[in-house]
Short mmCIF file of C-alpha atoms and ligand atoms in Angstrom, two decimals:
data_model
loop_
_atom_site.label_atom_id
_atom_site.label_comp_id
_atom_site.label_asym_id
_atom_site.label_seq_id
_atom_site.Cartn_x
_atom_site.Cartn_y
_atom_site.Cartn_z
CA UNK A 6 3.82 30.13 2.34
CA UNK A 7 6.69 29.52 0.18
CA UNK A 8 6.30 26.98 -2.07
CA UNK A 9 8.59 24.42 -3.55
CA UNK A 10 9.49 25.41 -7.50
CA UNK A 11 8.43 22.27 -9.54
CA UNK A 12 11.94 21.03 -10.91
CA UNK A 13 12.01 21.35 -15.51
CA UNK A 14 11.60 17.91 -15.96
CA UNK A 15 8.75 17.95 -13.51
CA UNK A 16 7.04 20.55 -15.99
CA UNK A 17 8.32 19.20 -19.42
CA UNK A 18 6.72 15.81 -18.10
CA UNK A 19 3.30 18.28 -17.21
CA UNK A 20 3.20 19.30 -20.77
CA UNK A 21 1.97 16.04 -22.30
CA UNK A 22 -0.71 14.10 -21.31
CA UNK A 23 0.31 10.55 -20.02
CA UNK A 24 -0.30 7.29 -22.13
CA UNK A 25 -1.03 3.88 -21.76
CA UNK A 26 2.52 1.83 -22.49
CA UNK A 27 1.73 -1.67 -23.63
CA UNK A 28 4.52 -4.01 -25.53
CA UNK A 29 7.02 -1.56 -25.51
CA UNK A 30 5.52 1.31 -26.98
CA UNK A 31 3.77 4.87 -25.70
CA UNK A 32 -0.30 4.74 -27.18
CA UNK A 33 -3.17 6.75 -26.54
CA UNK A 34 -6.09 5.04 -25.10
CA UNK A 35 -7.61 2.76 -27.89
CA UNK A 36 -11.11 4.68 -28.14
CA UNK A 37 -8.95 8.05 -27.90
CA UNK A 38 -10.72 8.64 -23.76
CA UNK A 39 -8.90 10.60 -20.87
CA UNK A 40 -9.51 11.57 -17.38
CA UNK A 41 -7.70 14.85 -15.63
CA UNK A 42 -5.79 14.72 -12.81
CA UNK A 43 -6.37 16.78 -9.50
CA UNK A 44 -4.06 18.35 -7.05
CA UNK A 45 -5.76 17.62 -3.99
CA UNK A 46 -3.66 21.37 -2.50
CA UNK A 47 -6.01 23.50 -4.90
CA UNK A 48 -7.69 21.99 -7.43
CA UNK A 49 -6.47 22.41 -10.20
CA UNK A 50 -5.72 19.47 -12.99
CA UNK A 51 -2.29 19.10 -13.28
CA UNK A 52 -2.75 16.80 -16.55
CA UNK A 53 -4.60 14.39 -18.86
CA UNK A 54 -3.93 10.42 -18.49
CA UNK A 55 -5.19 7.56 -21.57
CA UNK A 56 -8.07 6.42 -20.11
CA UNK A 57 -7.89 2.35 -20.99
CA UNK A 58 -10.65 0.53 -21.81
CA UNK A 59 -11.51 -3.32 -22.40
CA UNK A 60 -9.67 -3.20 -26.14
CA UNK A 61 -6.48 -1.44 -23.96
CA UNK A 62 -6.49 -4.47 -21.22
CA UNK A 63 -6.89 -7.10 -24.37
CA UNK A 64 -3.59 -5.45 -26.25
CA UNK A 65 -1.96 -5.15 -22.70
CA UNK A 66 -2.29 -9.08 -21.56
CA UNK A 67 -1.58 -10.39 -25.59
CA UNK A 68 1.92 -7.97 -25.04
CA UNK A 69 2.59 -9.51 -21.61
CA UNK A 70 1.81 -12.99 -22.19
CA UNK A 71 3.71 -12.86 -25.86
CA UNK A 72 6.97 -11.19 -23.34
CA UNK A 73 6.79 -13.71 -20.73
CA UNK A 74 7.18 -16.88 -22.97
CA UNK A 75 9.17 -15.01 -25.53
CA UNK A 76 12.46 -12.71 -24.41
CA UNK A 77 11.45 -12.62 -20.98
CA UNK A 78 12.16 -16.19 -20.71
CA UNK A 79 15.55 -16.25 -22.12
CA UNK A 80 16.88 -13.76 -19.98
CA UNK A 81 19.45 -15.77 -17.79
CA UNK A 82 18.72 -14.86 -14.11
CA UNK A 83 21.79 -12.25 -13.37
CA UNK A 84 20.77 -10.45 -16.35
CA UNK A 85 17.56 -9.67 -14.81
CA UNK A 86 19.32 -8.72 -11.58
CA UNK A 87 20.97 -6.52 -13.68
CA UNK A 88 18.09 -5.08 -15.05
CA UNK A 89 16.74 -4.67 -11.61
CA UNK A 90 19.77 -3.02 -10.39
CA UNK A 91 20.11 -0.36 -13.23
CA UNK A 92 16.33 0.53 -12.48
CA UNK A 93 17.11 0.87 -8.54
CA UNK A 94 19.45 3.25 -9.28
CA UNK A 95 17.64 5.00 -11.61
CA UNK A 96 14.46 5.91 -8.99
CA UNK A 97 17.19 7.10 -6.69
CA UNK A 98 18.86 9.63 -9.71
CA UNK A 99 15.50 10.54 -9.82
CA UNK A 100 14.68 10.61 -6.57
CA UNK A 101 13.49 14.38 -6.83
CA UNK A 102 11.05 14.62 -9.89
CA UNK A 103 9.18 11.09 -7.88
CA UNK A 104 9.02 13.10 -5.32
CA UNK A 105 7.50 16.28 -6.73
CA UNK A 106 4.86 14.12 -9.18
CA UNK A 107 3.89 12.30 -5.76
CA UNK A 108 2.45 15.23 -3.89
CA UNK A 109 1.51 17.36 -6.64
CA UNK A 110 -1.50 14.39 -6.53
CA UNK A 111 -1.51 12.63 -3.43
CA UNK A 112 -1.11 15.45 -1.62
CA UNK A 113 1.37 14.38 0.69
CA UNK A 114 3.99 16.58 2.21
CA UNK A 115 7.17 16.38 0.27
CA UNK A 116 9.80 15.07 2.36
CA UNK A 117 7.53 12.35 2.91
CA UNK A 118 6.99 12.08 -0.98
CA UNK A 119 10.70 12.06 -1.22
CA UNK A 120 10.78 8.93 1.54
CA UNK A 121 8.26 6.82 -0.83
CA UNK A 122 10.90 7.88 -3.86
CA UNK A 123 13.88 6.18 -1.82
CA UNK A 124 12.36 3.74 -0.53
CA UNK A 125 11.37 2.57 -4.10
CA UNK A 126 14.66 2.04 -5.07
CA UNK A 127 15.63 0.39 -1.79
CA UNK A 128 12.67 -2.33 -2.28
CA UNK A 129 13.63 -2.58 -5.72
CA UNK A 130 17.06 -2.99 -4.88
CA UNK A 131 16.31 -5.59 -2.07
CA UNK A 132 13.92 -7.89 -5.31
CA UNK A 133 17.26 -7.31 -7.16
CA UNK A 134 19.05 -10.05 -4.91
CA UNK A 135 16.67 -12.56 -5.62
CA UNK A 136 16.94 -14.05 -9.31
CA UNK A 137 19.62 -15.94 -8.65
CA UNK A 138 18.34 -17.82 -5.35
CA UNK A 139 15.19 -19.24 -6.46
CA UNK A 140 16.08 -22.31 -5.41
CA UNK A 141 13.62 -26.05 -5.69
CA UNK A 142 15.02 -29.22 -3.73
CA UNK A 143 15.73 -32.39 -3.69
CA UNK A 144 13.06 -34.26 -1.67
CA UNK A 145 13.71 -37.57 -0.82
CA UNK A 146 10.67 -40.21 -2.16
CA UNK A 147 10.16 -44.03 -1.46
CA UNK A 148 8.16 -45.31 -4.41
CA UNK A 149 6.50 -48.06 -4.29
CA UNK A 150 7.75 -49.53 -6.78
CA UNK A 151 10.77 -49.77 -4.83
CA UNK A 152 12.85 -48.34 -8.22
CA UNK A 153 15.47 -45.30 -7.26
CA UNK A 154 13.59 -42.64 -7.70
CA UNK A 155 15.15 -38.75 -8.48
CA UNK A 156 12.90 -36.38 -7.50
CA UNK A 157 13.25 -32.06 -7.76
CA UNK A 158 11.30 -29.40 -7.55
CA UNK A 159 11.83 -26.11 -9.70
CA UNK A 160 10.23 -22.82 -9.01
CA UNK A 161 8.83 -21.25 -12.08
CA UNK A 162 7.30 -17.71 -12.53
CA UNK A 163 3.60 -17.85 -12.79
CA UNK A 164 3.14 -16.20 -15.37
CA UNK A 165 1.37 -12.80 -16.70
CA UNK A 166 0.16 -10.70 -13.72
CA UNK A 167 -2.21 -7.90 -13.27
CA UNK A 168 -0.79 -5.44 -10.30
CA UNK A 169 -4.01 -3.07 -9.29
CA UNK A 170 -2.69 -0.63 -6.83
CA UNK A 171 -4.15 2.02 -4.72
CA UNK A 172 -3.10 6.26 -3.78
CA UNK A 173 -2.11 6.51 -0.77
CA UNK A 174 1.48 5.22 -1.36
CA UNK A 175 1.25 5.52 -5.20
CA UNK A 176 5.00 4.78 -5.82
CA UNK A 177 5.85 2.21 -3.95
CA UNK A 178 2.65 0.16 -3.51
CA UNK A 179 3.48 -0.24 -7.44
CA UNK A 180 7.02 -1.40 -6.87
CA UNK A 181 6.22 -3.87 -3.96
CA UNK A 182 3.95 -5.55 -6.18
CA UNK A 183 6.72 -4.61 -9.78
CA UNK A 184 9.67 -6.18 -7.14
CA UNK A 185 8.81 -9.81 -7.28
CA UNK A 186 6.90 -10.02 -10.34
CA UNK A 187 10.84 -8.82 -12.37
CA UNK A 188 12.30 -10.83 -9.96
CA UNK A 189 10.66 -13.81 -10.69
CA UNK A 190 11.11 -13.95 -14.09
CA UNK A 191 6.97 -12.58 -14.44
CA UNK A 192 4.82 -10.48 -16.39
CA UNK A 193 3.10 -6.67 -16.14
CA UNK A 194 0.25 -5.14 -15.95
CA UNK A 195 0.27 -2.02 -13.53
CA UNK A 196 -2.85 -0.63 -13.27
CA UNK A 197 -2.24 2.58 -11.23
CA UNK A 198 -5.54 4.27 -8.58
CA UNK A 199 -7.42 6.65 -10.82
CA UNK A 200 -5.99 9.53 -8.92
CA UNK A 201 -2.87 9.09 -8.72
CA UNK A 202 -1.24 7.80 -12.62
CA UNK A 203 1.43 9.92 -12.65
CA UNK A 204 4.34 9.34 -10.74
CA UNK A 205 3.10 5.14 -11.79
CA UNK A 206 4.04 6.40 -15.75
CA UNK A 207 7.15 7.77 -14.96
CA UNK A 208 8.54 5.01 -12.75
CA UNK A 209 7.62 2.86 -16.11
CA UNK A 210 9.42 5.46 -18.22
CA UNK A 211 12.29 4.89 -15.79
CA UNK A 212 11.71 0.62 -16.36
CA UNK A 213 11.79 1.14 -19.91
CA UNK A 214 15.27 2.92 -19.70
CA UNK A 215 16.65 0.17 -17.52
CA UNK A 216 16.57 -1.97 -20.82
CA UNK A 217 14.30 -4.47 -19.72
CA UNK A 218 12.94 -6.34 -22.83
CA UNK A 219 8.94 -4.57 -24.58
CA UNK A 220 6.27 -6.09 -23.04
CA UNK A 221 7.84 -7.16 -19.75
CA UNK A 222 5.96 -4.08 -17.68
CA UNK A 223 2.78 -2.94 -19.53
CA UNK A 224 0.74 0.22 -17.50
CA UNK A 225 -2.89 1.15 -18.05
CA UNK A 226 -3.89 4.21 -16.53
CA UNK A 227 -7.81 5.03 -16.21
CA UNK A 228 -10.38 3.89 -14.07
CA UNK A 229 -11.13 0.03 -12.17
CA UNK A 230 -14.29 0.21 -12.63
CA UNK A 231 -13.88 0.31 -16.19
CA UNK A 232 -10.92 -2.09 -16.86
CA UNK A 233 -10.69 -3.67 -13.03
CA UNK A 234 -13.39 -6.00 -13.80
CA UNK A 235 -12.17 -6.93 -17.49
CA UNK A 236 -8.06 -7.61 -15.81
CA UNK A 237 -9.39 -9.60 -13.10
CA UNK A 238 -11.69 -11.76 -15.56
CA UNK A 239 -9.40 -11.83 -18.61
CA UNK A 240 -8.21 -16.22 -18.99
CA UNK A 241 -4.88 -15.17 -19.52
CA UNK A 242 -3.64 -13.28 -16.36
CA UNK A 243 -2.51 -15.76 -14.22
CA UNK A 244 -1.86 -13.49 -11.08
CA UNK A 245 -3.76 -11.15 -9.61
CA UNK A 246 -2.09 -8.47 -7.18
CA UNK A 247 -4.27 -5.93 -5.57
CA UNK A 248 -4.21 -3.95 -2.53
CA UNK A 249 -7.26 -1.61 -1.65
CA UNK A 250 -10.70 -1.74 -0.26
CA UNK A 251 -11.69 -4.86 1.30
CA UNK A 252 -14.88 -4.42 -1.00
CA UNK A 253 -13.43 -4.39 -4.58
CA UNK A 254 -11.38 -6.61 -3.13
CA UNK A 255 -13.92 -9.29 -2.63
CA UNK A 256 -15.35 -8.11 -6.38
CA UNK A 257 -12.07 -9.32 -7.53
CA UNK A 258 -11.62 -12.48 -5.94
CA UNK A 259 -14.63 -13.73 -7.70
CA UNK A 260 -14.09 -11.99 -10.91
CA UNK A 261 -10.54 -13.98 -10.53
CA UNK A 262 -12.86 -17.54 -10.35
CA UNK A 263 -13.07 -17.86 -14.72
CA UNK A 264 -9.88 -19.24 -14.76
CA UNK A 265 -8.72 -20.19 -10.84
CA UNK A 266 -5.92 -16.97 -11.40
CA UNK A 267 -3.80 -17.09 -8.28
CA UNK A 268 -5.28 -13.94 -6.08
CA UNK A 269 -3.27 -12.08 -3.18
CA UNK A 270 -5.20 -9.00 -1.97
CA UNK A 271 -3.83 -6.70 0.67
CA UNK A 272 -6.45 -5.05 1.66
CA UNK A 273 -8.10 -2.49 4.90
CA UNK A 274 -7.56 -2.48 8.63
CA UNK A 275 -8.84 -0.91 12.01
CA UNK A 276 -5.44 -1.54 13.89
CA UNK A 277 -5.28 -1.49 17.86
CA UNK A 278 -2.55 0.02 19.12
CA UNK A 279 -1.97 -0.46 22.70
CA UNK A 280 -0.48 1.36 25.91
CA UNK A 281 0.61 -0.17 28.64
CA UNK A 282 0.26 1.32 32.24
CA UNK A 283 4.27 1.72 32.56
CA UNK A 284 5.14 2.92 28.91
CA UNK A 285 7.00 5.93 28.30
CA UNK A 286 4.12 7.92 28.11
CA UNK A 287 6.11 10.72 26.21
CA UNK A 288 7.46 8.49 23.29
CA UNK A 289 4.11 6.23 23.46
CA UNK A 290 1.93 8.75 23.03
CA UNK A 291 3.86 10.36 19.68
CA UNK A 292 3.97 7.09 18.73
CA UNK A 293 0.09 7.11 18.22
CA UNK A 294 0.11 10.00 17.46
CA UNK A 295 2.36 9.49 13.96
CA UNK A 296 0.27 5.93 13.98
CA UNK A 297 -2.42 7.82 12.84
CA UNK A 298 -1.39 11.68 11.23
CA UNK A 299 1.02 9.74 8.99
CA UNK A 300 0.44 9.91 5.70
CA UNK A 301 -3.03 11.94 6.69
CA UNK A 302 -4.29 8.79 8.14
CA UNK A 303 -4.44 7.08 5.10
CA UNK A 304 -2.42 4.56 5.78
CA UNK A 305 -3.69 0.56 5.46
CA UNK A 306 -1.80 0.18 8.97
CA UNK A 307 -3.18 3.37 10.66
CA UNK A 308 -3.07 2.70 14.27
CA UNK A 309 -6.83 3.91 14.34
CA UNK A 310 -7.73 2.06 17.41
CA UNK A 311 -5.50 3.35 20.78
CA UNK A 312 -5.98 1.42 24.15
CA UNK A 313 -4.42 3.44 26.70
CA UNK A 314 -4.59 2.19 29.66
CA UNK A 315 -7.08 3.66 32.26
CA UNK A 316 -3.57 5.02 34.82
CA UNK A 317 -2.24 7.14 32.31
CA UNK A 318 -5.28 8.44 29.62
CA UNK A 319 -5.00 11.71 30.76
CA UNK A 320 -2.08 12.40 30.10
CA UNK A 321 -1.87 10.43 26.87
CA UNK A 322 -4.94 12.77 25.34
CA UNK A 323 -2.86 16.06 26.91
CA UNK A 324 0.07 14.69 24.78
CA UNK A 325 -1.92 13.02 21.94
CA UNK A 326 -3.38 16.73 21.68
CA UNK A 327 -0.30 17.86 22.11
CA UNK A 328 1.12 16.25 19.14
CA UNK A 329 -2.23 16.60 16.51
CA UNK A 330 -2.11 20.48 16.96
CA UNK A 331 1.06 20.78 16.18
CA UNK A 332 0.54 19.90 13.17
CA UNK A 333 1.38 22.34 10.29
CA UNK A 334 -1.68 21.77 7.35
CA UNK A 335 -0.73 23.04 3.81
CA UNK A 336 -0.08 22.39 0.18
CA UNK A 337 2.69 19.11 0.24
CA UNK A 338 5.02 21.64 -2.05
CA UNK A 339 5.51 23.84 1.23
CA UNK A 340 8.55 22.31 2.90
CA UNK A 341 7.39 23.69 6.16
CA UNK A 342 3.88 21.32 5.81
CA UNK A 343 3.79 18.58 7.71
CA UNK A 344 0.18 17.07 7.08
CA UNK A 345 -1.27 17.79 3.73
CA UNK A 346 -4.85 17.67 1.76
CA UNK A 347 -6.70 14.01 2.05
CA UNK A 348 -6.24 12.52 -1.62
CA UNK A 349 -10.10 13.38 -2.95
CA UNK A 350 -13.67 15.36 -1.76
CA UNK A 351 -14.89 11.95 -1.57
CA UNK A 352 -12.47 10.90 0.84
CA UNK A 353 -12.55 14.49 2.50
CA UNK A 354 -16.69 13.43 2.66
CA UNK A 355 -15.90 9.85 4.19
CA UNK A 356 -13.65 11.78 6.95
CA UNK A 357 -16.34 14.44 7.57
CA UNK A 358 -19.04 11.97 7.27
CA UNK A 359 -16.62 9.90 10.19
CA UNK A 360 -16.97 12.65 11.86
CA UNK A 361 -20.38 13.94 12.50
CA UNK A 362 -21.48 10.26 13.39
CA UNK A 363 -19.00 9.84 15.71
CA UNK A 364 -20.56 12.74 17.99
CA UNK A 365 -23.61 12.00 16.58
CA UNK A 366 -23.21 7.90 18.58
CA UNK A 367 -21.31 9.56 21.25
CA UNK A 368 -17.83 9.31 20.70
CA UNK A 369 -16.45 13.07 22.70
CA UNK A 370 -14.34 14.89 20.77
CA UNK A 371 -10.96 15.72 22.19
CA UNK A 372 -9.09 18.05 19.40
CA UNK A 373 -9.67 18.64 15.78
CA UNK A 374 -13.22 18.09 14.21
CA UNK A 375 -12.81 20.84 11.70
CA UNK A 376 -11.93 22.18 7.93
CA UNK A 377 -9.01 24.17 8.75
CA UNK A 378 -10.77 28.08 7.61
CA UNK A 379 -7.05 29.36 5.83
CA UNK A 380 -7.31 26.31 3.33
CA UNK A 381 -11.17 26.15 2.03
CA UNK A 382 -9.48 25.78 -1.70
CA UNK A 383 -8.38 21.99 -1.26
CA UNK A 384 -9.61 18.87 0.64
CA UNK A 385 -8.04 19.61 4.05
CA UNK A 386 -8.76 18.39 7.54
CA UNK A 387 -7.55 18.91 10.81
CA UNK A 388 -5.93 15.77 12.29
CA UNK A 389 -8.67 14.94 15.38
CA UNK A 390 -8.69 12.70 18.42
CA UNK A 391 -12.12 11.06 19.55
CA UNK A 392 -12.24 8.56 22.97
CA UNK A 393 -15.38 6.51 22.83
CA UNK A 394 -15.87 5.19 26.57
CA UNK A 395 -18.49 2.05 25.41
CA UNK A 396 -16.28 1.93 22.50
CA UNK A 397 -19.92 1.84 20.26
CA UNK A 398 -19.31 4.25 17.47
CA UNK A 399 -18.33 3.86 14.25
CA UNK A 400 -15.40 6.09 14.41
CA UNK A 401 -14.40 2.62 17.23
CA UNK A 402 -14.85 -0.25 14.42
CA UNK A 403 -15.44 1.04 10.61
CA UNK A 404 -11.74 1.83 8.78
CA UNK A 405 -11.47 5.53 8.23
CA UNK A 406 -8.81 6.10 6.16
CA UNK A 407 -8.26 9.50 7.29
CA UNK A 408 -6.94 11.64 10.76
CA UNK A 409 -9.25 10.07 12.76
CA UNK A 410 -7.75 8.78 16.00
CA UNK A 411 -10.34 6.75 18.60
CA UNK A 412 -9.15 6.18 21.99
CA UNK A 413 -10.42 3.70 24.40
CA UNK A 414 -9.60 2.79 27.78
CA UNK A 415 -9.08 -0.50 29.45
CA UNK A 416 -7.73 -1.79 33.10
CA UNK A 417 -8.17 -5.84 32.68
CA UNK A 418 -5.89 -7.30 29.98
CA UNK A 419 -7.91 -10.16 29.54
CA UNK A 420 -10.06 -8.15 28.12
CA UNK A 421 -7.97 -5.92 25.98
CA UNK A 422 -6.90 -9.19 24.15
CA UNK A 423 -10.67 -9.79 23.07
CA UNK A 424 -11.26 -5.92 22.99
CA UNK A 425 -8.18 -5.40 20.58
CA UNK A 426 -9.35 -8.98 18.69
CA UNK A 427 -12.67 -8.35 18.01
CA UNK A 428 -12.47 -6.48 14.68
CA UNK A 429 -13.65 -8.60 11.14
CA UNK A 430 -9.84 -6.70 10.36
CA UNK A 431 -6.58 -7.93 11.38
CA UNK A 432 -3.71 -5.71 9.47
CA UNK A 433 -1.81 -4.76 12.53
CA UNK A 434 -1.29 -3.54 15.73
CA UNK A 435 1.32 -2.24 18.01
CA UNK A 436 1.86 -1.75 21.98
CA UNK A 437 4.04 0.30 24.07
CA UNK A 438 5.79 -0.82 27.32
CA UNK A 439 9.10 -1.46 29.32
CA UNK A 440 8.26 -5.23 30.67
CA UNK A 441 9.02 -7.73 28.19
CA UNK A 442 7.19 -10.53 28.91
CA UNK A 443 3.67 -8.64 28.79
CA UNK A 444 5.26 -8.11 25.08
CA UNK A 445 5.84 -10.52 24.04
CA UNK A 446 2.82 -12.35 25.62
CA UNK A 447 0.56 -9.75 23.44
CA UNK A 448 2.38 -10.26 20.47
CA UNK A 449 1.61 -13.49 20.54
CA UNK A 450 -2.75 -13.34 21.20
CA UNK A 451 -2.32 -10.06 18.72
CA UNK A 452 -4.01 -11.64 15.36
CA UNK A 453 -2.43 -9.76 13.14
CA UNK A 454 -0.41 -9.66 10.11
CA UNK A 455 2.21 -6.93 11.91
CA UNK A 456 2.62 -6.73 15.65
CA UNK A 457 4.80 -3.96 16.61
CA UNK A 458 6.59 -3.10 19.72
CA UNK A 459 7.56 0.32 20.67
CA UNK A 460 7.19 1.30 17.43
CA UNK A 461 4.91 1.55 14.40
CA UNK A 462 4.87 2.04 10.61
CA UNK A 463 8.55 -0.76 10.55
CA UNK A 464 8.16 -2.13 7.04
CA UNK A 465 11.27 -3.52 5.39
CA UNK A 466 11.21 -5.74 2.24
CA UNK A 467 13.06 -8.76 3.09
CA UNK A 468 9.83 -8.88 6.20
CA UNK A 469 6.29 -10.53 5.17
CA UNK A 470 3.97 -8.15 5.45
CA UNK A 471 -0.08 -8.66 4.70
CA UNK A 472 -3.30 -9.43 7.20
CA UNK A 473 -5.25 -12.43 8.79
CA UNK A 474 -9.13 -11.94 8.75
CA UNK A 475 -10.56 -9.71 6.07
CA UNK A 476 -7.47 -7.23 5.63
CA UNK A 477 -6.32 -10.07 2.83
CA UNK A 478 -4.64 -13.22 1.00
CA UNK A 479 -0.91 -13.94 1.70
CA UNK A 480 2.09 -12.04 2.18
CA UNK A 481 3.92 -9.31 0.23
CA UNK A 482 7.65 -8.74 0.97
CA UNK A 483 10.66 -11.35 1.26
CA UNK A 484 10.80 -14.90 0.92
CA UNK A 485 6.66 -15.24 1.32
CA UNK A 486 6.13 -13.24 -1.55
CA UNK A 487 8.51 -14.96 -4.14
CA UNK A 488 6.26 -18.03 -3.58
CA UNK A 489 3.57 -15.89 -4.05
CA UNK A 490 4.80 -15.45 -7.98
CA UNK A 491 6.41 -18.65 -8.37
CA UNK A 492 4.78 -22.55 -9.39
CA UNK A 493 6.19 -25.30 -8.09
CA UNK A 494 6.95 -28.01 -9.90
CA UNK A 495 7.91 -31.68 -8.76
CA UNK A 496 10.22 -33.87 -11.37
CA UNK A 497 10.12 -37.71 -10.74
CA UNK A 498 13.27 -39.82 -13.23
CA UNK A 499 13.14 -43.51 -12.75
CA UNK A 500 16.56 -44.53 -11.95
CA UNK A 501 15.60 -48.28 -12.18
P1 NAP B 617 -10.36 0.68 -4.54
O1 NAP B 617 -11.75 1.45 -4.86
O2 NAP B 617 -10.19 0.09 -3.80
O3 NAP B 617 -9.13 1.64 -5.08
C1 NAP B 617 -8.30 1.09 -5.32
C2 NAP B 617 -7.49 0.21 -6.76
O4 NAP B 617 -8.53 -0.72 -6.87
C3 NAP B 617 -7.40 1.55 -7.54
O5 NAP B 617 -6.63 0.85 -8.83
C4 NAP B 617 -9.10 1.42 -8.31
O6 NAP B 617 -9.22 1.69 -9.20
C5 NAP B 617 -9.21 -0.25 -8.48
N1 NAP B 617 -10.61 -0.72 -8.52
C6 NAP B 617 -11.75 0.04 -8.34
N2 NAP B 617 -12.44 -0.56 -9.01
C7 NAP B 617 -12.03 -1.70 -9.15
C8 NAP B 617 -12.78 -3.44 -9.58
N3 NAP B 617 -14.28 -3.18 -9.30
N4 NAP B 617 -11.72 -4.43 -9.95
C9 NAP B 617 -11.02 -4.06 -9.58
N5 NAP B 617 -10.24 -2.69 -9.40
C10 NAP B 617 -11.33 -1.33 -9.34
O7 NAP B 617 -9.66 1.91 -3.02
P2 NAP B 617 -10.84 3.44 -3.08
O8 NAP B 617 -12.27 3.67 -3.44
O9 NAP B 617 -9.66 4.31 -4.00
O10 NAP B 617 -10.70 3.95 -1.34
C11 NAP B 617 -12.10 3.37 -0.82
C12 NAP B 617 -11.71 3.20 0.56
O11 NAP B 617 -10.67 1.73 0.07
C13 NAP B 617 -10.39 4.09 1.41
O12 NAP B 617 -11.34 4.66 1.65
C14 NAP B 617 -9.88 2.68 2.85
O13 NAP B 617 -10.74 2.59 3.11
C15 NAP B 617 -8.97 1.68 0.99
N6 NAP B 617 -8.30 1.87 1.32
C16 NAP B 617 -7.39 1.04 1.49
C17 NAP B 617 -6.05 0.49 1.31
C18 NAP B 617 -4.58 -0.38 1.20
O14 NAP B 617 -4.28 0.07 1.32
N7 NAP B 617 -5.34 -1.44 2.12
C19 NAP B 617 -5.55 1.28 0.04
C20 NAP B 617 -7.05 2.39 -0.55
C21 NAP B 617 -7.77 2.60 -0.24
P3 NAP B 617 -9.80 3.35 -9.57
O15 NAP B 617 -8.70 4.27 -8.92
O16 NAP B 617 -9.35 3.76 -11.20
O17 NAP B 617 -10.91 3.10 -9.06
MG1 MG B 618 -13.08 2.58 -4.66
#
């Protein structure tokens, strides 16, 4: 094993405890509390960060409100755009540093972390194009008075936004939400996951370096159980945007009703991936394996239910096992690694619990299921494949959020659609076929916010992303998310 040397900048960053960023100043938590950040590959503590409490929430909300009503409101659209382009450039310049921090705290292979950091720069650059293009319209109204009447609409920023993000894509989840906040002229209080605050701190340092006014972006590290609810209940927070579990999403929606703040939720999934009999089997099986094992399976859109036409079940299972066994499991900082540890002991226990229950409930374990013997230190688990003929086991129905695929076979197309849609979730779905008519017919029938045909996990900042059913409320990215961070005002002018 050859481990990557940490950059001197990263070592310097780790030599200081992480702080909160409130109203343009870096500070400790008011009560002095902190919490450790673990490297999931070896369980070492890489740093500590401030653990915010309710007093810090109040300070951050006040700072975000003052910036929203003050300097940020005065900032022209062109200037917002230029600041965002500068931030994108800084994200690009610091790609390796950001990637190393992501791998240290999340565990993912360094090549994937570099990809994540590169995509963060592209997302901010995409949103930097928006400030000058957020327009209202003129509307042909017909008042009863018969007076000539001018009506036009304005799109105005919603205000102070609380952004609560998870640990699976610790940098891109921040910029998916910060991009539209900055583009629309809102202000933010960013709350990264407890497991992955470091790259969020580095991101906010770059926001500061880009020259955004104080208070536009504030950062609270610490525990969601402590400050999530105070943020979601705060009367001066106008919108809350959350990505994470359906369970916490439900709590946030309840907390938000006090002042009826706007709520966007991007929650879990149990996404069906379908292989038709005519598909290119090798390509489909590789796509299905990547669709579940990528990021150690910790992806909201993971293709965790695979429906394979019975005529091609055997060759697909062979290919899936081959792909699962070909993964190089190890620390993400080893460039040879293709599958890192899962993020935490809790996540490892969850995955192992599902592996046990899957077998108990009658699913057949085709490959994987064990912890690699030579890696007992970190939170490592083999990529695993179940075959569940009855489709009754928990592993066929519940979100695992780990590298565990459950395969089912199908024969009747009508029944297939009902089975694929039989889930409380509706985040993504995919299909593999060369039959154009079958592909578009199925794409129309699947209840999912994203449908991928002969591909998986393609996401682009220009195209909307989000879930049907219990996978969420609203859409991120593209024009849709600009709407979600703005209010529409209708202005009438009597011209009589
Ligand atoms: P989670 O609890 O939903 O955490 C997501 C974010 O919400 C974190 O920043 C968390 O902070 C915060 N949070 C926790 N309790 C909160 C509360 N009461 N009010 C407001 N915010 C709160 O997710 P998790 O516990 O890390 O993972 C559990 C499961 O969630 C996973 O197994 C997976 O199924 C699902 N998940 C889905 C996604 C996704 O992309 N859709 C991402 C991650 C996890 P702390 O980290 O400080 O607790
Ligand atoms: Mg939780």
